Short mmCIF file of C-alpha atoms in Angstrom, two decimals:
data_model
loop_
_atom_site.label_atom_id
_atom_site.label_comp_id
_atom_site.label_asym_id
_atom_site.label_seq_id
_atom_site.Cartn_x
_atom_site.Cartn_y
_atom_site.Cartn_z
CA MET A 1165 -127.24 -31.88 36.15
CA ASN A 1166 -127.09 -32.14 32.73
CA ARG A 1167 -126.32 -27.12 33.33
CA LEU A 1168 -123.84 -29.06 36.35
CA ASN A 1169 -121.62 -32.05 34.04
CA ARG A 1170 -120.98 -29.19 31.89
CA SER A 1171 -119.88 -26.66 34.74
CA ALA A 1172 -117.13 -29.86 35.17
CA ASP A 1173 -115.88 -30.18 32.11
CA SER A 1174 -115.59 -26.97 31.26
CA PHE A 1175 -113.36 -27.13 34.40
CA ALA A 1176 -111.87 -29.45 33.30
CA LEU A 1177 -111.15 -28.59 29.74
CA SER A 1178 -110.24 -24.73 29.77
CA THR A 1179 -107.19 -24.14 31.85
CA SER A 1180 -107.86 -19.85 30.65
CA ARG A 1181 -110.41 -20.52 33.43
CA LEU A 1182 -109.00 -21.70 36.29
CA ALA A 1183 -108.47 -17.89 37.36
CA MET A 1184 -109.43 -18.07 41.05
CA VAL A 1185 -106.49 -19.38 43.65
CA ILE A 1186 -108.31 -19.11 47.54
CA ALA A 1187 -105.93 -20.23 50.29
CA LEU A 1188 -107.45 -21.31 53.44
CA ALA A 1189 -106.36 -21.90 56.69
CA GLY A 1190 -105.21 -25.16 56.29
CA GLY A 1191 -104.09 -25.69 52.48
CA VAL A 1192 -105.48 -23.67 49.08
CA LEU A 1193 -108.94 -24.46 47.10
CA CYS A 1194 -108.99 -24.49 43.90
CA VAL A 1195 -112.01 -23.20 41.56
CA SER A 1196 -113.09 -22.51 38.11
CA SER A 1197 -114.44 -18.81 37.64
CA ALA A 1198 -116.42 -19.90 35.44
CA ALA A 1199 -117.47 -22.60 37.77
CA LEU A 1200 -117.94 -19.34 40.73
CA GLY A 1201 -119.67 -17.06 38.30
CA GLN A 1202 -122.31 -20.42 36.92
CA ASN A 1203 -123.22 -22.09 40.45
CA GLY A 1204 -124.52 -19.73 43.39
CA ARG A 1205 -124.34 -22.39 46.38
CA LEU A 1206 -120.62 -22.89 45.53
CA ARG A 1207 -119.96 -19.14 45.83
CA ASP A 1208 -121.18 -19.21 49.07
CA ARG A 1209 -119.89 -22.54 49.91
CA ILE A 1210 -117.02 -20.83 49.15
CA ALA A 1211 -117.87 -17.50 51.48
CA GLU A 1212 -118.23 -20.04 54.14
CA ARG A 1213 -115.13 -21.49 54.63
CA MET A 1214 -112.76 -18.25 54.08
CA GLY A 1215 -114.47 -16.73 56.59
CA GLN A 1216 -117.48 -13.93 54.97
CA LYS A 1217 -120.41 -15.20 55.44
CA GLN A 1218 -121.28 -13.51 58.23
CA GLU A 1219 -119.99 -11.09 57.13
CA GLN A 1220 -121.92 -10.87 53.86
CA LYS A 1221 -125.36 -11.87 55.84
CA GLN A 1222 -124.90 -8.31 57.91
CA GLU A 1223 -124.47 -6.73 54.54
CA LYS A 1224 -127.52 -9.02 52.61
CA GLY A 1225 -129.25 -6.11 51.84
CA ALA A 1226 -127.47 -3.35 50.38
CA GLU A 1227 -125.24 -6.54 48.08
CA SER A 1228 -128.66 -7.83 47.41
CA GLU A 1229 -129.70 -3.95 45.81
CA VAL A 1230 -126.16 -5.07 43.50
CA LYS A 1231 -127.59 -7.74 40.49
CA THR A 1232 -125.91 -8.85 37.87
CA GLY A 1233 -125.83 -6.21 34.48
CA GLU A 1234 -128.03 -3.87 36.14
CA ALA A 1235 -125.40 -0.69 37.83
CA THR A 1236 -126.86 0.68 40.79
CA VAL A 1237 -126.12 4.59 40.76
CA ALA A 1238 -125.79 7.53 43.35
CA ALA A 1239 -128.56 9.55 43.69
CA GLY A 1240 -127.61 13.08 42.03
CA VAL A 1241 -126.14 11.49 39.40
CA SER A 1242 -127.40 13.66 35.87
CA ALA A 1243 -129.33 10.97 32.87
CA GLU A 1244 -126.44 12.45 31.08
CA GLN A 1245 -122.93 10.66 33.91
CA ARG A 1246 -125.55 7.67 34.18
CA THR A 1247 -125.23 7.16 29.89
CA LEU A 1248 -120.80 8.56 29.73
CA PHE A 1249 -120.32 5.55 32.85
CA ASP A 1250 -122.61 3.06 31.25
CA THR A 1251 -120.34 3.74 27.44
CA SER A 1252 -117.53 3.10 30.45
CA ALA A 1253 -118.92 0.32 31.75
CA ASP A 1254 -120.32 -1.84 28.35
CA TYR A 1255 -116.43 -1.05 26.78
CA SER A 1256 -115.50 -2.89 29.93
CA ALA A 1257 -117.98 -5.96 29.79
CA LYS A 1258 -117.04 -6.61 25.84
CA LEU A 1259 -113.96 -7.34 27.56
CA ALA A 1260 -114.36 -9.88 29.76
CA GLY A 1261 -114.71 -6.98 32.28
CA ARG A 1262 -116.99 -8.13 35.57
CA ALA A 1263 -117.07 -5.10 37.57
CA VAL A 1264 -116.14 -1.08 37.14
CA LEU A 1265 -116.23 0.82 40.24
CA VAL A 1266 -116.74 4.86 40.60
CA GLN A 1267 -116.08 7.04 43.40
CA HIS A 1268 -116.07 10.40 43.25
CA LYS A 1269 -115.44 12.98 46.06
CA GLY A 1270 -115.15 10.06 48.30
CA GLN A 1271 -119.29 9.02 47.00
CA THR A 1272 -119.83 5.95 45.64
CA LEU A 1273 -121.56 7.07 42.09
CA TYR A 1274 -121.66 4.16 39.77
CA GLN A 1275 -120.98 0.71 40.34
CA ARG A 1276 -121.50 -2.46 38.13
CA TYR A 1277 -121.03 -6.25 37.56
CA ASN A 1278 -120.97 -8.34 35.45
CA ASN A 1279 -119.92 -11.70 33.09
CA ASN A 1280 -121.31 -13.52 36.13
CA TRP A 1281 -119.77 -11.38 38.86
CA ARG A 1282 -121.00 -10.14 41.71
CA ALA A 1283 -120.30 -7.76 44.42
CA GLU A 1284 -119.61 -9.75 47.73
CA LEU A 1285 -117.66 -11.82 45.59
CA PRO A 1286 -113.29 -11.11 46.11
CA HIS A 1287 -112.12 -10.40 42.93
CA PRO A 1288 -108.00 -11.93 41.97
CA LEU A 1289 -105.60 -8.49 42.15
CA ALA A 1290 -103.20 -10.41 40.38
CA SER A 1291 -99.70 -7.82 40.73
CA GLY A 1292 -102.46 -4.90 41.44
CA THR A 1293 -101.62 -6.53 44.97
CA LYS A 1294 -98.18 -5.21 44.66
CA SER A 1295 -99.01 -1.75 45.12
CA PHE A 1296 -99.28 -2.45 48.33
CA THR A 1297 -95.99 -2.88 49.05
CA GLY A 1298 -94.75 0.33 47.48
CA VAL A 1299 -96.56 1.36 51.08
CA ALA A 1300 -96.16 -0.51 53.61
CA ALA A 1301 -92.46 0.46 52.82
CA MET A 1302 -92.78 3.78 53.59
CA ILE A 1303 -94.35 2.80 56.62
CA ALA A 1304 -91.38 0.88 57.41
CA VAL A 1305 -89.23 4.06 56.71
CA GLN A 1306 -92.04 6.01 58.93
CA GLU A 1307 -91.39 3.57 62.07
CA GLY A 1308 -87.25 3.36 61.80
CA LEU A 1309 -87.47 0.08 60.57
CA LEU A 1310 -85.92 1.23 57.17
CA THR A 1311 -84.06 3.68 54.68
CA LEU A 1312 -84.46 3.54 51.54
CA ASP A 1313 -81.55 4.10 50.36
CA GLU A 1314 -80.33 1.59 52.53
CA LYS A 1315 -78.17 -1.93 51.84
CA ALA A 1316 -80.47 -4.52 52.20
CA CYS A 1317 -77.38 -7.19 52.87
CA LEU A 1318 -77.43 -4.87 56.30
CA THR A 1319 -79.90 -7.57 57.00
CA ILE A 1320 -79.93 -10.29 54.65
CA SER A 1321 -76.29 -11.39 55.43
CA GLU A 1322 -76.56 -13.88 52.55
CA TRP A 1323 -75.41 -11.10 50.78
CA LYS A 1324 -72.89 -9.48 52.17
CA ASP A 1325 -69.75 -10.53 50.82
CA ASP A 1326 -71.58 -11.39 47.39
CA PRO A 1327 -69.74 -8.60 45.21
CA VAL A 1328 -72.81 -7.75 43.43
CA LYS A 1329 -76.08 -8.89 45.93
CA SER A 1330 -74.12 -6.40 48.53
CA GLN A 1331 -75.43 -3.66 46.64
CA ILE A 1332 -78.60 -4.45 46.18
CA THR A 1333 -81.04 -0.94 47.87
CA VAL A 1334 -84.26 -1.46 49.55
CA ARG A 1335 -84.36 1.61 46.91
CA ASN A 1336 -83.47 -1.01 44.57
CA LEU A 1337 -86.24 -3.94 44.90
CA LEU A 1338 -89.35 -1.49 45.02
CA GLU A 1339 -87.88 0.13 42.10
CA LEU A 1340 -88.12 -3.78 40.38
CA SER A 1341 -83.61 -2.19 39.28
CA SER A 1342 -82.23 -5.18 42.11
CA GLY A 1343 -80.94 -6.95 39.48
CA LEU A 1344 -81.88 -10.33 41.49
CA GLN A 1345 -83.70 -13.09 38.71
CA PRO A 1346 -86.94 -11.54 38.48
CA ASP A 1347 -88.26 -14.68 38.40
CA SER A 1348 -87.43 -18.10 40.27
CA ASN A 1349 -88.94 -20.63 38.26
CA PRO A 1350 -86.36 -21.86 35.94
CA GLY A 1351 -88.82 -24.51 34.68
CA ALA A 1352 -91.04 -20.92 33.29
CA ARG A 1353 -91.43 -19.70 29.38
CA LYS A 1354 -90.54 -16.77 28.72
CA GLY A 1355 -91.11 -13.85 29.26
CA SER A 1356 -93.28 -15.29 32.13
CA ALA A 1357 -91.81 -13.75 34.82
CA LEU A 1358 -93.71 -10.15 33.79
CA LEU A 1359 -96.55 -12.08 34.08
CA GLY A 1360 -96.22 -14.33 37.40
CA ASP A 1361 -98.88 -16.71 36.03
CA GLY A 1362 -95.14 -19.17 36.08
CA GLY A 1363 -95.67 -19.58 31.54
CA LYS A 1364 -99.57 -20.81 32.64
CA PRO A 1365 -102.56 -19.77 30.73
CA GLY A 1366 -104.93 -17.23 32.47
CA PHE A 1367 -104.67 -17.28 36.99
CA ALA A 1368 -103.50 -20.57 36.57
CA GLY A 1369 -100.23 -20.25 37.11
CA ALA A 1370 -100.96 -18.84 40.33
CA ILE A 1371 -101.77 -22.17 42.15
CA ASP A 1372 -98.24 -23.51 40.77
CA ARG A 1373 -97.41 -21.57 42.83
CA THR A 1374 -99.28 -22.23 46.09
CA GLY A 1375 -96.76 -25.59 46.26
CA ARG A 1376 -93.03 -23.37 46.49
CA ASP A 1377 -91.58 -24.44 50.48
CA ASP A 1378 -90.60 -20.67 50.67
CA TRP A 1379 -91.32 -18.07 48.23
CA PHE A 1380 -88.59 -15.70 50.40
CA GLY A 1381 -86.00 -18.02 50.70
CA GLN A 1382 -85.68 -18.86 46.80
CA ALA A 1383 -85.54 -14.63 46.03
CA VAL A 1384 -82.83 -14.11 48.81
CA ALA A 1385 -81.21 -17.27 47.00
CA ALA A 1386 -82.00 -15.82 42.92
CA PRO A 1387 -78.71 -15.80 41.30
CA MET A 1388 -78.11 -11.54 38.79
CA THR A 1389 -78.79 -10.84 36.08
CA GLY A 1390 -77.99 -7.55 36.29
CA LYS A 1391 -76.57 -4.82 38.09
CA PRO A 1392 -78.45 -2.82 40.79
CA GLY A 1393 -80.50 0.07 40.17
CA GLU A 1394 -79.30 -0.47 35.87
CA GLN A 1395 -82.15 -1.87 34.99
CA PHE A 1396 -85.64 -2.19 35.33
CA ALA A 1397 -86.91 -6.17 35.43
CA TYR A 1398 -90.17 -6.67 36.26
CA GLY A 1399 -90.60 -9.61 38.01
CA GLY A 1400 -91.35 -11.65 41.77
CA ASN A 1401 -88.91 -11.65 42.79
CA HIS A 1402 -87.55 -7.93 44.71
CA PHE A 1403 -91.51 -8.47 46.43
CA TYR A 1404 -90.13 -11.19 47.81
CA ALA A 1405 -86.80 -10.84 49.07
CA PHE A 1406 -88.14 -7.54 50.35
CA GLY A 1407 -90.33 -9.13 52.67
CA GLU A 1408 -87.81 -11.30 53.75
CA LEU A 1409 -85.58 -8.08 54.34
CA LEU A 1410 -88.93 -6.68 56.22
CA GLN A 1411 -89.13 -9.83 57.97
CA ARG A 1412 -85.54 -10.01 59.54
CA LYS A 1413 -86.49 -6.53 61.10
CA LEU A 1414 -89.66 -7.00 62.32
CA LYS A 1415 -88.25 -10.20 63.86
CA ALA A 1416 -85.49 -8.10 65.02
CA LYS A 1417 -87.56 -5.21 66.22
CA GLY A 1418 -89.28 -8.66 68.69
CA TYR A 1419 -93.33 -8.18 66.16
CA LYS A 1420 -93.92 -12.30 66.57
CA GLY A 1421 -96.10 -12.26 63.05
CA THR A 1422 -95.35 -12.17 60.05
CA VAL A 1423 -95.31 -9.41 56.78
CA TRP A 1424 -97.99 -9.88 55.94
CA ASP A 1425 -99.82 -9.75 60.23
CA TRP A 1426 -98.31 -6.44 59.06
CA TYR A 1427 -99.27 -4.58 56.16
CA THR A 1428 -102.73 -5.65 58.40
CA GLU A 1429 -101.90 -3.45 60.76
CA LYS A 1430 -100.43 -0.83 59.76
CA ILE A 1431 -103.38 -0.79 56.00
CA PHE A 1432 -106.04 -3.05 55.65
CA ASN A 1433 -107.03 -3.49 59.80
CA PRO A 1434 -106.94 1.22 59.79
CA ILE A 1435 -108.18 1.75 56.43
CA GLY A 1436 -111.62 -1.17 57.74
CA LEU A 1437 -110.33 -3.26 54.39
CA LYS A 1438 -111.05 -7.31 54.48
CA VAL A 1439 -109.03 -8.94 52.56
CA GLY A 1440 -110.43 -11.79 50.69
CA PHE A 1441 -108.33 -13.99 49.92
CA VAL A 1442 -104.08 -14.31 50.11
CA GLY A 1443 -101.87 -17.21 48.40
CA LYS A 1444 -98.69 -18.25 50.77
CA ASP A 1445 -96.14 -20.96 50.86
CA LYS A 1446 -95.54 -23.17 53.22
CA LYS A 1447 -93.83 -21.92 55.39
CA GLY A 1448 -97.12 -19.30 55.15
CA ASN A 1449 -94.95 -15.48 53.08
CA ALA A 1450 -97.36 -13.75 51.58
CA ASN A 1451 -97.68 -13.22 47.59
CA LEU A 1452 -96.92 -10.75 47.75
CA PRO A 1453 -96.16 -9.55 43.26
CA GLY A 1454 -99.68 -10.90 43.21
CA GLY A 1455 -101.73 -12.85 45.65
CA CYS A 1456 -104.26 -10.90 47.48
CA GLY A 1457 -108.56 -10.77 46.42
CA LEU A 1458 -110.63 -7.98 47.61
CA SER A 1459 -114.17 -6.58 46.40
CA ALA A 1460 -114.14 -4.23 44.33
CA ARG A 1461 -115.60 -2.39 47.24
CA GLU A 1462 -112.72 -2.99 49.22
CA TRP A 1463 -110.12 -2.68 46.54
CA VAL A 1464 -111.93 1.48 46.36
CA LYS A 1465 -110.74 2.03 49.82
CA PHE A 1466 -106.63 1.54 49.16
CA GLY A 1467 -106.88 3.77 46.33
CA GLN A 1468 -109.56 6.70 48.49
CA PHE A 1469 -106.00 6.25 50.60
CA ILE A 1470 -104.09 6.85 49.22
CA LEU A 1471 -106.30 10.13 47.64
CA ASN A 1472 -106.59 11.11 50.77
CA GLN A 1473 -102.63 10.83 50.29
CA GLY A 1474 -102.05 9.06 53.62
CA SER A 1475 -105.39 9.04 55.66
CA TRP A 1476 -108.16 7.80 56.56
CA THR A 1477 -111.51 9.90 59.57
CA THR A 1478 -112.94 7.46 61.15
CA GLU A 1479 -117.18 6.02 61.63
CA LYS A 1480 -116.67 8.93 64.35
CA GLY A 1481 -115.96 11.12 61.78
CA GLU A 1482 -112.65 11.22 63.33
CA LYS A 1483 -109.17 11.64 60.67
CA VAL A 1484 -106.59 9.82 61.38
CA THR A 1485 -102.92 10.71 59.87
CA ILE A 1486 -101.02 6.72 59.29
CA ILE A 1487 -98.59 8.18 56.94
CA LYS A 1488 -97.29 10.99 56.32
CA PRO A 1489 -97.89 12.39 52.56
CA GLU A 1490 -94.37 13.42 52.58
CA LEU A 1491 -93.65 9.49 52.62
CA LEU A 1492 -96.27 8.12 51.05
CA ALA A 1493 -96.20 10.65 47.79
CA GLU A 1494 -92.61 8.82 47.73
CA CYS A 1495 -94.17 6.40 46.04
CA PHE A 1496 -95.37 7.99 43.05
CA LYS A 1497 -91.74 9.44 41.77
CA ASN A 1498 -90.72 8.02 38.48
CA SER A 1499 -88.05 5.73 38.96
CA ALA A 1500 -84.94 6.03 36.58
CA ASN A 1501 -84.97 2.93 34.72
CA ASN A 1502 -89.31 3.32 34.35
CA PRO A 1503 -90.19 6.84 34.21
CA SER A 1504 -93.48 4.89 34.03
CA TYR A 1505 -92.96 3.22 37.06
CA GLY A 1506 -92.96 4.73 40.74
CA LEU A 1507 -91.87 2.57 44.05
CA THR A 1508 -94.99 -0.70 43.45
CA TRP A 1509 -96.99 1.61 41.44
CA TRP A 1510 -97.96 2.22 37.35
CA LEU A 1511 -97.40 6.01 36.31
CA LEU A 1512 -98.86 7.46 33.32
CA ARG A 1513 -98.66 11.37 33.62
CA SER A 1514 -95.53 10.98 31.97
CA GLY A 1515 -98.11 9.93 28.11
CA ASP A 1516 -95.36 7.14 28.70
CA THR A 1517 -98.15 3.84 29.63
CA THR A 1518 -97.40 0.31 31.33
CA SER A 1519 -96.44 -1.45 27.46
CA SER A 1520 -94.21 1.21 26.37
CA VAL A 1521 -91.90 0.67 28.48
CA ALA A 1522 -91.72 -3.29 29.82
CA ASP A 1523 -92.15 -3.57 25.94
CA GLY A 1524 -88.76 -2.05 25.65
CA ILE A 1525 -86.57 -3.18 28.32
CA GLY A 1526 -84.62 -6.12 25.60
CA ARG A 1527 -85.82 -8.88 29.03
CA GLU A 1528 -86.33 -12.24 25.46
CA GLY A 1529 -89.68 -13.57 24.83
CA LEU A 1530 -90.80 -10.44 26.95
CA SER A 1531 -92.74 -8.50 24.16
CA GLU A 1532 -94.38 -11.56 22.26
CA VAL A 1533 -96.02 -12.46 26.06
CA LEU A 1534 -97.12 -8.54 26.69
CA LYS A 1535 -98.91 -8.43 23.21
CA ARG A 1536 -101.00 -11.46 23.70
CA ARG A 1537 -102.11 -10.76 26.66
CA ASN A 1538 -100.68 -8.53 29.47
CA PHE A 1539 -100.27 -4.47 28.77
CA ASP A 1540 -101.80 -1.72 27.55
CA GLN A 1541 -99.58 -2.01 24.06
CA GLN A 1542 -100.84 0.38 21.73
CA SER A 1543 -102.57 2.81 24.51
CA LYS A 1544 -102.36 6.58 24.69
CA PRO A 1545 -101.42 8.26 26.69
CA ILE A 1546 -105.21 9.87 28.90
CA THR A 1547 -105.51 13.54 28.17
CA THR A 1548 -107.62 16.71 28.26
CA PRO A 1549 -108.40 17.97 24.91
CA ASP A 1550 -106.55 20.56 25.09
CA GLY A 1551 -103.28 18.07 25.02
CA LYS A 1552 -102.45 17.69 29.47
CA ALA A 1553 -101.06 15.40 30.41
CA VAL A 1554 -103.60 13.88 33.25
CA GLU A 1555 -101.86 12.31 36.26
CA VAL A 1556 -103.12 8.77 37.18
CA TYR A 1557 -101.74 6.64 40.20
CA MET A 1558 -101.90 3.16 38.72
CA ALA A 1559 -102.57 -0.45 40.72
CA ALA A 1560 -102.26 -2.96 37.28
CA GLY A 1561 -102.33 -7.02 37.24
CA LEU A 1562 -102.74 -9.84 34.80
CA GLY A 1563 -106.18 -10.06 33.07
CA LYS A 1564 -106.50 -5.97 33.09
CA GLN A 1565 -107.70 -5.41 36.24
CA ARG A 1566 -107.12 -2.06 37.36
CA LEU A 1567 -107.05 0.65 40.55
CA TYR A 1568 -106.81 4.19 39.17
CA VAL A 1569 -106.20 7.31 41.41
CA LEU A 1570 -106.80 10.44 39.77
CA PRO A 1571 -105.73 12.77 42.74
CA GLN A 1572 -106.31 16.26 40.11
CA PHE A 1573 -110.62 15.18 39.68
CA ASP A 1574 -110.26 13.44 43.29
CA LEU A 1575 -111.52 9.17 41.52
CA VAL A 1576 -110.80 6.67 41.85
CA VAL A 1577 -112.18 3.76 40.10
CA VAL A 1578 -111.87 0.07 40.39
CA ARG A 1579 -112.10 -2.40 37.39
CA PHE A 1580 -111.96 -5.98 37.48
CA ALA A 1581 -111.89 -8.49 34.00
CA GLU A 1582 -111.39 -11.89 33.86
CA ASN A 1583 -107.93 -13.23 31.95
CA THR A 1584 -108.79 -14.10 28.87
CA SER A 1585 -108.07 -13.05 25.33
CA ALA A 1586 -111.15 -11.30 24.88
CA GLY A 1587 -109.65 -8.43 27.28
CA VAL A 1588 -106.21 -8.27 25.51
CA LYS A 1589 -107.72 -4.75 23.47
CA PHE A 1590 -108.49 -2.84 26.84
CA ASP A 1591 -107.13 0.10 26.84
CA ASN A 1592 -107.27 2.96 29.30
CA ARG A 1593 -107.82 5.75 27.97
CA ALA A 1594 -110.89 4.06 25.87
CA PHE A 1595 -112.04 3.53 29.68
CA LEU A 1596 -111.15 6.22 31.67
CA GLU A 1597 -112.32 8.83 29.59
CA PRO A 1598 -116.30 8.33 29.45
CA ILE A 1599 -115.84 8.76 33.12
CA LEU A 1600 -113.56 11.98 33.48
CA LYS A 1601 -116.17 13.16 31.09
CA ALA A 1602 -119.44 12.74 33.21
CA VAL A 1603 -116.78 13.79 36.74
CA ALA A 1604 -115.24 17.20 35.93
CA PRO A 1605 -117.37 18.30 31.84
CA GLU A 1606 -115.31 21.78 32.29
CA ALA A 1607 -112.11 19.82 31.27
CA PHE A 1608 -112.85 16.27 29.97
CA VAL A 1609 -115.77 17.88 27.00
CA GLU A 1610 -114.87 19.83 24.15
CA LYS A 1611 -115.92 23.25 23.71
CA LYS A 1612 -117.67 23.97 20.48
CA ALA A 1613 -115.00 27.09 18.18
CA GLY A 1614 -116.95 30.14 19.09
CA GLU A 1615 -118.35 28.91 22.73
CA GLY A 1616 -115.67 30.24 25.27
CA GLU A 1617 -116.12 33.95 23.15
CA LYS A 1618 -120.06 33.71 23.62
CA LYS A 1619 -120.11 33.65 27.41
CA LYS A 1620 -117.63 36.27 27.62
#
C-alpha cells in the first residue's frame, strides 16, 4: 500500500513524468509513465482497454523472453558486436532511454528495454508521428488525389480570397514553410510550438491538446506569420491543415473514413503495423503531428518499409510495392528553407544537425527551449573515419524519440526515452557510432597505420 501511495504522490506532484496519452473509444485516458513502469496490473488494464490484450496473449511467449534491463540478441551476433550494441544501449539508458532496437538486413539483431519499460508497451512517438504524413502524401500523389505543387486553396476554399493563404502549396505544408502560425495555442510559452506540448513539461501538453474541438479547422483558420515558401517554421498547424486538405480530397472521392483510417489502410495494414494508440480531437481528427504511440517492434516495421523503398514482403513471401520508389524518394530531398528537412523527415546526410537548423530559424524563444529540452544542440555530423557523411533519415520526437533509417548500411534503429532533463544531452552520433561499428566494421573501425599495406 505504501508503494501505491508513493506512486500516486509521484503522479500528482511530478508533471515531468506525465508521459502517456492514450486515445480510447469514448474518451482519453491520461496516465503517469512512472505508474506504467511500476505497476504491471495497471499496464495490463490499459492494454486491455486499448484492445491489445488478445494480441499480447498471442505473443506472450516471445514477449516473455525480453525482460526489462536484459538484452535479447539474435543468433550469430558475435561477442564483439554484442559489446558494441550494449555500449549504445548503456548510453541511451543513462540518458533516460527506455528502448533500443537494432534491425540489420531485415533481421532484429538486438533489443533492450530499460527504466521500467517493456517490449509490448506502445510508447508516445511525439513528433516522430509527423513522418507518417510525408509518406501518406506521396501515396496520395500516386493515387492521383493531389500534386505537391498544387495550390491548397483549390481544396481549402476558405483560402481562395486571401492574397497570402491562396499561395500556399501542398509542398509548403509538408516542408513546414506554409507561413501559417505554426501552433494555434495562443497561450503557449515562447517556443513551445516546436515541442507541440502546449508549453508544459514532458508529454503533459498532449493532454491539453486532447480537449481541442477541431484541430484541422483551427489550422485552416490560423493567422499567417510569414509568406509561403520563405521560412521553415516547425509546428503542428502545417500537418493539421494538410489533414483537412486530404480529408476533403477523400470525401470528394466518396471515401467515408477519416484521414487516419486512410493512413491505416494505405500504410499500416499493408506492412502489418499495429498502432498502439492515437490522440484525437472531439471531431475525431487524429493528432497528425504528435499523437501516435507504437511499440519499438512496430515502429521498426515502418523504418524497414522506408528502407525497402516502399515495398513490403508478405508472410507468404510475396513482394508488394505500396509506393513507387521514385515517389517515396521525394520525402528525402532537402527542402529549400531547411537542408536538414525533407517532406516531414529529418535528413542528417549533409552534416547539419536538427538543432543547428532549428536553433537558427529566428523564432523568438526557440533556442532557449531547445537547449533545455529538445533537439541535439551540439551533435556532430555522423561520418565514417575517413570523413564521409553517412546518409540518415530520421523521424524524431520530443524526449529524443528516434527512428533512424540508414540505407547505405541496410540498418534501422529505434530508440525510446522518457522526456526528462536527464536526456537532454543525448547525441545521435554518440548513440549510433557503436551500432555502426558493429554492423559495418569495414567502414567504421579505423585501421591502424600501415595495416592496409600489410594486407597487400
